[in-house]
Every structure is written in C-alpha cells, then in structure tokens.
PDB file of C-alpha atoms and ligand atoms in Angstrom:
ATOM      1  CA  UNK W   1      27.571  11.308 -19.266  1.00 41.00           C
ATOM      2  CA  UNK W   2      27.304  14.385 -21.344  1.00 48.00           C
ATOM      3  CA  UNK W   3      26.167  17.482 -19.144  1.00 48.00           C
ATOM      4  CA  UNK W   4      22.604  18.198 -19.032  1.00 58.00           C
ATOM      5  CA  UNK W   5      21.636  14.491 -20.465  1.00 66.00           C
ATOM      6  CA  UNK W   6      19.683  12.174 -17.978  1.00 88.00           C
ATOM      7  CA  UNK W   7      20.751   8.971 -19.672  1.00 93.00           C
ATOM      8  CA  UNK W   8      24.300   7.637 -20.298  1.00 95.00           C
ATOM      9  CA  UNK W   9      25.809   8.759 -23.549  1.00 96.00           C
ATOM     10  CA  UNK W  10      28.382   6.732 -25.652  1.00 97.00           C
ATOM     11  CA  UNK W  11      30.085   9.129 -27.989  1.00 97.00           C
ATOM     12  CA  UNK W  12      31.994   8.351 -31.215  1.00 97.00           C
ATOM     13  CA  UNK W  13      33.922  10.640 -33.491  1.00 97.00           C
ATOM     14  CA  UNK W  14      32.896   8.421 -36.373  1.00 98.00           C
ATOM     15  CA  UNK W  15      31.003   5.171 -36.790  1.00 98.00           C
ATOM     16  CA  UNK W  16      29.104   3.314 -39.326  1.00 98.00           C
ATOM     17  CA  UNK W  17      25.845   3.810 -38.041  1.00 98.00           C
ATOM     18  CA  UNK W  18      24.593   4.229 -34.347  1.00 98.00           C
ATOM     19  CA  UNK W  19      21.589   2.068 -35.151  1.00 98.00           C
ATOM     20  CA  UNK W  20      23.931  -0.777 -36.164  1.00 98.00           C
ATOM     21  CA  UNK W  21      25.887  -0.184 -33.063  1.00 98.00           C
ATOM     22  CA  UNK W  22      22.654  -0.551 -30.974  1.00 98.00           C
ATOM     23  CA  UNK W  23      22.088  -3.906 -32.882  1.00 98.00           C
ATOM     24  CA  UNK W  24      25.707  -5.100 -31.967  1.00 98.00           C
ATOM     25  CA  UNK W  25      25.104  -4.072 -28.196  1.00 98.00           C
ATOM     26  CA  UNK W  26      21.863  -6.013 -28.150  1.00 98.00           C
ATOM     27  CA  UNK W  27      23.833  -8.946 -29.765  1.00 98.00           C
ATOM     28  CA  UNK W  28      26.318  -8.689 -26.730  1.00 98.00           C
ATOM     29  CA  UNK W  29      23.361  -8.764 -24.363  1.00 97.00           C
ATOM     30  CA  UNK W  30      23.351  -5.118 -23.329  1.00 97.00           C
ATOM     31  CA  UNK W  31      19.815  -3.676 -22.557  1.00 96.00           C
ATOM     32  CA  UNK W  32      20.207   0.158 -22.024  1.00 96.00           C
ATOM     33  CA  UNK W  33      18.955   2.663 -21.681  1.00 97.00           C
ATOM     34  CA  UNK W  34      21.468   4.640 -23.186  1.00 97.00           C
ATOM     35  CA  UNK W  35      22.204   7.139 -26.165  1.00 97.00           C
ATOM     36  CA  UNK W  36      24.978   6.216 -28.902  1.00 98.00           C
ATOM     37  CA  UNK W  37      25.834   9.388 -30.511  1.00 98.00           C
ATOM     38  CA  UNK W  38      28.424   9.887 -33.259  1.00 98.00           C
ATOM     39  CA  UNK W  39      29.941  13.233 -34.809  1.00 98.00           C
ATOM     40  CA  UNK W  40      29.577  11.603 -38.421  1.00 98.00           C
ATOM     41  CA  UNK W  41      28.495   8.076 -39.751  1.00 98.00           C
ATOM     42  CA  UNK W  42      30.014   6.369 -42.763  1.00 98.00           C
ATOM     43  CA  UNK W  43      26.925   4.205 -43.345  1.00 98.00           C
ATOM     44  CA  UNK W  44      24.081   6.349 -42.091  1.00 98.00           C
ATOM     45  CA  UNK W  45      20.665   4.646 -42.805  1.00 97.00           C
ATOM     46  CA  UNK W  46      17.166   6.109 -43.412  1.00 95.00           C
ATOM     47  CA  UNK W  47      13.840   4.963 -44.007  1.00 89.00           C
ATOM     48  CA  UNK W  48      12.913   2.993 -47.221  1.00 84.00           C
ATOM     49  CA  UNK W  49      16.384   1.606 -47.685  1.00 87.00           C
ATOM     50  CA  UNK W  50      17.735   5.085 -48.276  1.00 91.00           C
ATOM     51  CA  UNK W  51      21.049   6.263 -46.901  1.00 94.00           C
ATOM     52  CA  UNK W  52      21.250   9.259 -44.433  1.00 96.00           C
ATOM     53  CA  UNK W  53      24.023  11.740 -45.299  1.00 94.00           C
ATOM     54  CA  UNK W  54      25.851  12.028 -41.956  1.00 96.00           C
ATOM     55  CA  UNK W  55      28.651  14.718 -41.969  1.00 96.00           C
ATOM     56  CA  UNK W  56      29.813  16.400 -38.844  1.00 96.00           C
ATOM     57  CA  UNK W  57      27.632  19.492 -37.604  1.00 96.00           C
ATOM     58  CA  UNK W  58      24.378  17.582 -37.235  1.00 97.00           C
ATOM     59  CA  UNK W  59      22.797  15.368 -34.579  1.00 98.00           C
ATOM     60  CA  UNK W  60      23.256  11.444 -35.424  1.00 98.00           C
ATOM     61  CA  UNK W  61      22.001   9.850 -32.297  1.00 98.00           C
ATOM     62  CA  UNK W  62      20.227   6.338 -31.394  1.00 98.00           C
ATOM     63  CA  UNK W  63      18.350   5.754 -28.035  1.00 98.00           C
ATOM     64  CA  UNK W  64      18.828   2.177 -27.194  1.00 98.00           C
ATOM     65  CA  UNK W  65      16.557   0.629 -24.490  1.00 96.00           C
ATOM     66  CA  UNK W  66      14.484  -2.353 -23.762  1.00 95.00           C
ATOM     67  CA  UNK W  67      10.890  -3.146 -22.793  1.00 94.00           C
ATOM     68  CA  UNK W  68       8.399  -5.730 -21.831  1.00 90.00           C
ATOM     69  CA  UNK W  69       7.202  -7.703 -25.043  1.00 72.00           C
ATOM     70  CA  UNK W  70       4.775  -5.910 -26.533  1.00 72.00           C
ATOM     71  CA  UNK W  71       4.046  -6.860 -30.222  1.00 72.00           C
ATOM     72  CA  UNK W  72       2.932  -3.015 -31.391  1.00 82.00           C
ATOM     73  CA  UNK W  73       5.864  -1.391 -29.616  1.00 81.00           C
ATOM     74  CA  UNK W  74       8.234  -0.671 -32.630  1.00 76.00           C
ATOM     75  CA  UNK W  75       5.451   0.639 -34.621  1.00 84.00           C
ATOM     76  CA  UNK W  76       4.069   2.898 -31.891  1.00 93.00           C
ATOM     77  CA  UNK W  77       7.577   4.479 -30.469  1.00 94.00           C
ATOM     78  CA  UNK W  78       8.072   5.983 -34.089  1.00 93.00           C
ATOM     79  CA  UNK W  79       5.212   8.530 -33.138  1.00 95.00           C
ATOM     80  CA  UNK W  80       6.603   8.803 -29.634  1.00 97.00           C
ATOM     81  CA  UNK W  81       9.887   9.820 -31.059  1.00 97.00           C
ATOM     82  CA  UNK W  82       8.608  12.174 -33.541  1.00 97.00           C
ATOM     83  CA  UNK W  83       6.841  13.907 -30.764  1.00 98.00           C
ATOM     84  CA  UNK W  84       9.941  14.155 -28.830  1.00 98.00           C
ATOM     85  CA  UNK W  85      11.694  15.876 -31.559  1.00 98.00           C
ATOM     86  CA  UNK W  86       8.727  18.311 -32.051  1.00 98.00           C
ATOM     87  CA  UNK W  87       8.804  19.165 -28.471  1.00 98.00           C
ATOM     88  CA  UNK W  88      12.536  19.921 -28.431  1.00 98.00           C
ATOM     89  CA  UNK W  89      12.244  22.369 -31.213  1.00 98.00           C
ATOM     90  CA  UNK W  90       9.227  24.081 -29.547  1.00 98.00           C
ATOM     91  CA  UNK W  91      11.518  24.708 -26.618  1.00 97.00           C
ATOM     92  CA  UNK W  92      14.621  25.559 -28.705  1.00 97.00           C
ATOM     93  CA  UNK W  93      13.388  27.140 -31.862  1.00 96.00           C
ATOM     94  CA  UNK W  94       9.484  27.637 -31.462  1.00 96.00           C
ATOM     95  CA  UNK W  95       9.519  30.435 -34.162  1.00 95.00           C
ATOM     96  CA  UNK W  96      10.196  27.602 -36.620  1.00 95.00           C
ATOM     97  CA  UNK W  97       6.755  25.972 -36.087  1.00 95.00           C
ATOM     98  CA  UNK W  98       7.554  22.546 -36.876  1.00 97.00           C
ATOM     99  CA  UNK W  99       4.946  19.911 -38.217  1.00 96.00           C
ATOM    100  CA  UNK W 100       5.057  16.146 -38.313  1.00 97.00           C
ATOM    101  CA  UNK W 101       4.498  14.106 -41.459  1.00 95.00           C
ATOM    102  CA  UNK W 102       3.522  10.716 -41.314  1.00 94.00           C
ATOM    103  CA  UNK W 103       5.006   8.552 -39.968  1.00 91.00           C
ATOM    104  CA  UNK W 104       7.915  10.490 -38.198  1.00 92.00           C
ATOM    105  CA  UNK W 105       9.606  13.185 -40.343  1.00 95.00           C
ATOM    106  CA  UNK W 106       9.610  16.626 -38.609  1.00 97.00           C
ATOM    107  CA  UNK W 107       9.447  19.448 -41.036  1.00 97.00           C
ATOM    108  CA  UNK W 108       9.622  23.348 -40.894  1.00 95.00           C
ATOM    109  CA  UNK W 109       7.905  24.933 -43.833  1.00 92.00           C
ATOM    110  CA  UNK W 110       7.397  21.733 -45.707  1.00 92.00           C
ATOM    111  CA  UNK W 111      10.938  20.794 -45.682  1.00 95.00           C
ATOM    112  CA  UNK W 112      12.477  17.817 -43.605  1.00 96.00           C
ATOM    113  CA  UNK W 113      15.012  18.583 -41.059  1.00 97.00           C
ATOM    114  CA  UNK W 114      14.721  15.457 -39.047  1.00 97.00           C
ATOM    115  CA  UNK W 115      14.065  11.712 -39.588  1.00 96.00           C
ATOM    116  CA  UNK W 116      13.477   8.869 -37.232  1.00 96.00           C
ATOM    117  CA  UNK W 117      14.588   5.325 -37.685  1.00 96.00           C
ATOM    118  CA  UNK W 118      13.070   3.121 -35.125  1.00 94.00           C
ATOM    119  CA  UNK W 119      14.032  -0.627 -35.201  1.00 94.00           C
ATOM    120  CA  UNK W 120      13.810  -3.855 -32.931  1.00 94.00           C
ATOM    121  CA  UNK W 121      17.137  -4.840 -32.499  1.00 95.00           C
ATOM    122  CA  UNK W 122      17.037  -7.600 -30.168  1.00 94.00           C
ATOM    123  CA  UNK W 123      14.394  -9.903 -28.335  1.00 92.00           C
ATOM    124  CA  UNK W 124      13.976 -11.473 -24.841  1.00 91.00           C
ATOM    125  CA  UNK W 125      13.958  -8.737 -23.699  1.00 93.00           C
ATOM    126  CA  UNK W 126      12.688  -6.690 -26.467  1.00 93.00           C
ATOM    127  CA  UNK W 127      15.412  -4.172 -27.442  1.00 95.00           C
ATOM    128  CA  UNK W 128      14.557  -0.918 -29.376  1.00 95.00           C
ATOM    129  CA  UNK W 129      16.770   1.483 -31.334  1.00 96.00           C
ATOM    130  CA  UNK W 130      15.273   4.643 -32.002  1.00 97.00           C
ATOM    131  CA  UNK W 131      17.704   6.441 -34.490  1.00 98.00           C
ATOM    132  CA  UNK W 132      17.243  10.046 -34.784  1.00 98.00           C
ATOM    133  CA  UNK W 133      19.056  12.219 -37.506  1.00 98.00           C
ATOM    134  CA  UNK W 134      18.461  16.104 -36.842  1.00 98.00           C
ATOM    135  CA  UNK W 135      19.831  18.656 -39.330  1.00 98.00           C
ATOM    136  CA  UNK W 136      21.364  21.343 -37.394  1.00 97.00           C
ATOM    137  CA  UNK W 137      24.279  23.122 -39.133  1.00 96.00           C
ATOM    138  CA  UNK W 138      23.666  21.858 -42.717  1.00 96.00           C
ATOM    139  CA  UNK W 139      20.743  20.108 -44.897  1.00 96.00           C
ATOM    140  CA  UNK W 140      21.856  17.241 -47.424  1.00 94.00           C
ATOM    141  CA  UNK W 141      21.572  18.124 -51.032  1.00 91.00           C
ATOM    142  CA  UNK W 142      20.177  16.129 -53.702  1.00 89.00           C
ATOM    143  CA  UNK W 143      17.353  14.533 -51.388  1.00 90.00           C
ATOM    144  CA  UNK W 144      14.209  13.441 -53.155  1.00 86.00           C
ATOM    145  CA  UNK W 145      12.218  15.559 -50.831  1.00 90.00           C
ATOM    146  CA  UNK W 146      13.226  19.438 -49.820  1.00 92.00           C
ATOM    147  CA  UNK W 147      15.486  19.346 -46.716  1.00 95.00           C
ATOM    148  CA  UNK W 148      16.416  21.907 -44.168  1.00 96.00           C
ATOM    149  CA  UNK W 149      18.258  22.377 -40.949  1.00 97.00           C
ATOM    150  CA  UNK W 150      17.675  23.990 -37.550  1.00 97.00           C
ATOM    151  CA  UNK W 151      20.437  26.730 -37.888  1.00 91.00           C
ATOM    152  CA  UNK W 152      24.032  26.822 -36.889  1.00 81.00           C
ATOM    153  CA  UNK W 153      23.654  28.797 -33.966  1.00 90.00           C
ATOM    154  CA  UNK W 154      22.289  25.811 -31.866  1.00 95.00           C
ATOM    155  CA  UNK W 155      24.945  23.429 -30.277  1.00 95.00           C
ATOM    156  CA  UNK W 156      24.500  19.448 -30.987  1.00 96.00           C
ATOM    157  CA  UNK W 157      25.017  18.829 -27.491  1.00 95.00           C
ATOM    158  CA  UNK W 158      22.074  21.345 -26.430  1.00 96.00           C
ATOM    159  CA  UNK W 159      19.877  19.489 -29.073  1.00 97.00           C
ATOM    160  CA  UNK W 160      20.780  16.183 -27.596  1.00 97.00           C
ATOM    161  CA  UNK W 161      20.001  17.346 -23.995  1.00 96.00           C
ATOM    162  CA  UNK W 162      16.632  18.686 -24.734  1.00 97.00           C
ATOM    163  CA  UNK W 163      15.750  15.660 -26.894  1.00 98.00           C
ATOM    164  CA  UNK W 164      16.891  13.467 -24.028  1.00 97.00           C
ATOM    165  CA  UNK W 165      14.330  15.028 -21.625  1.00 97.00           C
ATOM    166  CA  UNK W 166      11.478  15.304 -23.975  1.00 97.00           C
ATOM    167  CA  UNK W 167      12.018  11.596 -25.141  1.00 97.00           C
ATOM    168  CA  UNK W 168      12.109  10.506 -21.553  1.00 96.00           C
ATOM    169  CA  UNK W 169       8.717  12.343 -20.818  1.00 96.00           C
ATOM    170  CA  UNK W 170       7.007  10.935 -23.869  1.00 97.00           C
ATOM    171  CA  UNK W 171       8.040   7.454 -23.248  1.00 96.00           C
ATOM    172  CA  UNK W 172       6.672   7.659 -19.781  1.00 95.00           C
ATOM    173  CA  UNK W 173       3.448   8.917 -21.205  1.00 96.00           C
ATOM    174  CA  UNK W 174       3.535   5.970 -23.990  1.00 95.00           C
ATOM    175  CA  UNK W 175       4.015   3.501 -21.116  1.00 93.00           C
ATOM    176  CA  UNK W 176       4.855   0.643 -23.500  1.00 92.00           C
ATOM    177  CA  UNK W 177       1.507   1.045 -25.282  1.00 91.00           C
ATOM    178  CA  UNK W 178      -0.897   1.879 -22.285  1.00 91.00           C
ATOM    179  CA  UNK W 179      -0.631   5.555 -23.056  1.00 94.00           C
ATOM    180  CA  UNK W 180      -0.930   5.362 -26.976  1.00 93.00           C
ATOM    181  CA  UNK W 181      -4.335   7.011 -27.054  1.00 94.00           C
ATOM    182  CA  UNK W 182      -2.774  10.184 -25.509  1.00 96.00           C
ATOM    183  CA  UNK W 183       0.504   9.778 -27.838  1.00 96.00           C
ATOM    184  CA  UNK W 184      -1.783   9.477 -30.943  1.00 95.00           C
ATOM    185  CA  UNK W 185      -4.021  12.448 -30.026  1.00 95.00           C
ATOM    186  CA  UNK W 186      -0.822  14.633 -29.526  1.00 97.00           C
ATOM    187  CA  UNK W 187       0.547  13.414 -32.664  1.00 96.00           C
ATOM    188  CA  UNK W 188      -2.383  14.238 -34.583  1.00 94.00           C
ATOM    189  CA  UNK W 189      -2.638  17.678 -33.253  1.00 95.00           C
ATOM    190  CA  UNK W 190       1.037  18.259 -34.663  1.00 97.00           C
ATOM    191  CA  UNK W 191       0.843  16.333 -37.886  1.00 95.00           C
ATOM    192  CA  UNK W 192       0.303  17.646 -41.356  1.00 94.00           C
ATOM    193  CA  UNK W 193      -2.487  16.772 -43.697  1.00 93.00           C
ATOM    194  CA  UNK W 194      -5.227  15.250 -41.250  1.00 94.00           C
ATOM    195  CA  UNK W 195      -8.522  15.244 -42.868  1.00 94.00           C
ATOM    196  CA  UNK W 196      -7.293  16.366 -46.116  1.00 95.00           C
ATOM    197  CA  UNK W 197      -6.359  14.657 -49.369  1.00 95.00           C
ATOM    198  CA  UNK W 198      -3.401  12.136 -49.333  1.00 95.00           C
ATOM    199  CA  UNK W 199      -1.776  10.164 -52.014  1.00 95.00           C
ATOM    200  CA  UNK W 200      -0.085   6.898 -51.042  1.00 93.00           C
ATOM    201  CA  UNK W 201       2.661   5.282 -53.552  1.00 86.00           C
ATOM    202  CA  UNK W 202       3.888   1.754 -52.846  1.00 71.00           C
ATOM    203  CA  UNK W 203       5.703   0.328 -56.070  1.00 71.00           C
ATOM    204  CA  UNK W 204       3.519   0.896 -58.778  1.00 79.00           C
ATOM    205  CA  UNK W 205       0.224   1.185 -56.810  1.00 80.00           C
ATOM    206  CA  UNK W 206      -1.061   4.536 -56.136  1.00 89.00           C
ATOM    207  CA  UNK W 207      -3.979   5.552 -53.868  1.00 92.00           C
ATOM    208  CA  UNK W 208      -5.735   8.546 -53.369  1.00 95.00           C
ATOM    209  CA  UNK W 209      -8.267   9.536 -50.384  1.00 96.00           C
ATOM    210  CA  UNK W 210      -8.638  11.303 -47.239  1.00 96.00           C
ATOM    211  CA  UNK W 211      -6.181  10.920 -44.463  1.00 96.00           C
ATOM    212  CA  UNK W 212      -8.657   9.862 -41.548  1.00 95.00           C
ATOM    213  CA  UNK W 213      -5.812   9.174 -38.747  1.00 93.00           C
ATOM    214  CA  UNK W 214      -3.535   6.533 -37.327  1.00 93.00           C
ATOM    215  CA  UNK W 215      -4.417   3.164 -36.603  1.00 92.00           C
ATOM    216  CA  UNK W 216      -3.405   1.456 -33.290  1.00 89.00           C
ATOM    217  CA  UNK W 217      -0.355  -0.123 -35.079  1.00 89.00           C
ATOM    218  CA  UNK W 218       0.619   3.191 -36.642  1.00 90.00           C
ATOM    219  CA  UNK W 219      -0.614   2.643 -40.066  1.00 93.00           C
ATOM    220  CA  UNK W 220      -2.196   5.690 -41.772  1.00 95.00           C
ATOM    221  CA  UNK W 221      -5.898   5.315 -42.540  1.00 95.00           C
ATOM    222  CA  UNK W 222      -6.862   6.243 -45.858  1.00 95.00           C
ATOM    223  CA  UNK W 223     -10.484   6.624 -46.884  1.00 94.00           C
ATOM    224  CA  UNK W 224     -11.406   6.049 -50.498  1.00 92.00           C
ATOM    225  CA  UNK W 225     -14.228   8.257 -52.049  1.00 90.00           C
ATOM    226  CA  UNK W 226     -16.851   5.145 -51.585  1.00 91.00           C
ATOM    227  CA  UNK W 227     -15.792   5.030 -47.738  1.00 92.00           C
ATOM    228  CA  UNK W 228     -13.377   1.986 -47.719  1.00 92.00           C
ATOM    229  CA  UNK W 229     -10.748   2.595 -45.391  1.00 94.00           C
ATOM    230  CA  UNK W 230      -7.235   1.283 -46.515  1.00 92.00           C
ATOM    231  CA  UNK W 231      -4.475   0.966 -43.866  1.00 93.00           C
ATOM    232  CA  UNK W 232      -1.118   2.322 -45.360  1.00 92.00           C
ATOM    233  CA  UNK W 233       1.882   0.653 -43.498  1.00 89.00           C
ATOM    234  CA  UNK W 234       4.593   1.924 -45.408  1.00 85.00           C
ATOM    235  CA  UNK W 235       5.773   3.571 -48.752  1.00 83.00           C
ATOM    236  CA  UNK W 236       5.628   7.439 -49.672  1.00 84.00           C
ATOM    237  CA  UNK W 237       2.840   9.650 -48.929  1.00 91.00           C
ATOM    238  CA  UNK W 238       1.913  13.005 -50.112  1.00 91.00           C
ATOM    239  CA  UNK W 239      -0.533  15.369 -48.713  1.00 92.00           C
ATOM    240  CA  UNK W 240      -2.391  18.236 -50.307  1.00 89.00           C
ATOM    241  CA  UNK W 241      -1.625  20.535 -47.200  1.00 88.00           C
ATOM    242  CA  UNK W 242       1.951  19.703 -47.479  1.00 87.00           C
ATOM    243  CA  UNK W 243       2.220  20.648 -51.225  1.00 87.00           C
ATOM    244  CA  UNK W 244       0.496  23.777 -50.486  1.00 87.00           C
ATOM    245  CA  UNK W 245       3.064  24.659 -47.857  1.00 84.00           C
ATOM    246  CA  UNK W 246       5.686  23.776 -50.129  1.00 86.00           C
ATOM    247  CA  UNK W 247       4.525  26.043 -52.997  1.00 87.00           C
ATOM    248  CA  UNK W 248       4.215  28.862 -50.222  1.00 85.00           C
ATOM    249  CA  UNK W 249       7.626  28.414 -49.134  1.00 79.00           C
ATOM    250  CA  UNK W 250       9.368  27.941 -52.548  1.00 75.00           C
TER     251      UNK W 250
HETATM  252  C1  BTN I 301      14.710   8.874 -42.258  1.00 85.93           C
HETATM  253  O1  BTN I 301      15.011   8.200 -43.480  1.00 85.93           O
HETATM  254  O2  BTN I 301      13.693   9.678 -42.232  1.00 85.93           O
HETATM  255  C2  BTN I 301      15.349   8.337 -40.900  1.00 85.93           C
HETATM  256  C3  BTN I 301      16.663   8.659 -40.821  1.00 85.93           C
HETATM  257  C4  BTN I 301      17.334   8.156 -39.469  1.00 85.93           C
HETATM  258  C5  BTN I 301      18.847   8.683 -39.569  1.00 85.93           C
HETATM  259  C6  BTN I 301      19.375   8.415 -38.047  1.00 85.93           C
HETATM  260  S1  BTN I 301      20.852   9.236 -37.843  1.00 85.93           S
HETATM  261  C7  BTN I 301      20.975   8.126 -36.516  1.00 85.93           C
HETATM  262  C8  BTN I 301      20.701   6.680 -36.690  1.00 85.93           C
HETATM  263  N1  BTN I 301      21.587   5.994 -37.471  1.00 85.93           N
HETATM  264  C9  BTN I 301      21.289   5.852 -38.598  1.00 85.93           C
HETATM  265  O3  BTN I 301      22.039   5.067 -39.287  1.00 85.93           O
HETATM  266  N2  BTN I 301      20.154   6.287 -38.914  1.00 85.93           N
HETATM  267  C10 BTN I 301      19.526   6.954 -37.784  1.00 85.93           C
END
C-alpha cells in the first residue's frame, strides 16, 4: 500500500495499460477494490479509440472494483470519477479553478489535464475499471484539443493519495446509483457550458442546440431550436462557453 492511500495499490514501472491489466484481473476472477498504477504505459488508451500518451511524470491509474448488477453503473461512474478529480485539484491546487467538460474531461482555462476511461471489465459480479490519466509534470503535444498539466511541483503519489480519498467519498455518495441525483447536481455545478450553446458531432452528423443537462444514463441533453430534446451519448462536443474560455487563454 502506498503511504496515504486507503486502497491497496499494485504499482508497475511500465505496463501496456492499467485498464487492460484490470481486464486481466477480472478474467482471473479478481474483484478489487484496488488501484493499478504505472509510471508509464506502452499502450495507454483514451476515449473515442484514441491513444493516451503515457510518459513518466504523470499519473496513470485505474481503480478496479466490483458492484451489484446495475445497468447504468458504467455510464454513471464516469461523472463520479470526474468529480473526484475536480475535488482533488480543488484541494491541491484550488487557484487553478478546474472545470468539467462533458462527459468526464477536467480542464484548466479550457485546456484538458485529465481524462477518464470507465469500462465494464467483468460480469457476475460486475467489475468496473475507472482509468484516470492526470497530466502533472507535462502535457502531450499534438492533441486534437488544447492540453495542460497541474505543474511539476506536485508529486504523483500525492495526487494519487488525494484522488483515492476523494473517489472513495464520491463512490459512497453515488451508492451504486441510488445517489446519482446528488452526483448529477454536483457535476452540473462544475460543468462547462450548461444552459449555453452546444454543438455535437458524431461521424458526419452535426447538431447544434442548448445544453440542458444530464440524463440518468449520462447522455448530454441537447435541445434543438424547436424544443426537441436529443440525447447525445458519445462523440465530440463543443460549447460556446469553452470556446470563449480558450480564446481568453490563447
Ligand atoms: C480520455 O481520452 O480522455 C481518457 C484517457 C484515460 C487515460 C487513462 S491512463 C490510465 C488508464 N489506462 C489507460 O490505458 N487509459 C486510462
């Protein structure tokens, strides 16, 4: 166990992906809860099939745990995890004023420093892997979005210890879905773009409307001009508020 971390930590100097390791553990019948943490990843994976550049100096961690069978769990833990990262930074670096971008990116001044990849990695019982990549010492170059980092003065182990504490609290609040209303309200209070203009792109399809909030399955609810609500489950979204923030920080 790493000092200051409530859950056991399996540490690797180098691994393909901590989320893939969680899947292997689930295949072997393990249930967690535990953290899988690596100094670097050779096959770091991100959302939308992207890779996640994983060089030493940043946090690459997966929280692996099991829950009673609940169909919306995987969709909802995404918001639980983003809130926990937000909570962590509000303690360690409050002056950075982090915000959350749907569904689970955490940003500073419009630039992303954290991505979350939640996956169901096993059944009976349901095993969940919440992969968190937090840029601490450096941010990758060449990303399709502006990227930033928390700053080299923070130790990776300090971020992990605080994240463990905050994630434990948020998972307790979520209570396997029974507390999702409170999670959704807390998420909304920290989210970028709520109530403003949003554009969602999926393949060649593009929709523009107003960001009305989160559905119970985590979908972004986009209201078109004539009042129709369209649930957006995946793909790229851009918010007028975020674009304005990025222009301000450019
Ligand atoms: C995103 O694209 O926003 C999600 C990135 C998630 C990266 C983390 S790093 C630890 C874990 N292992 C992986 O391969 N991916 C996640």
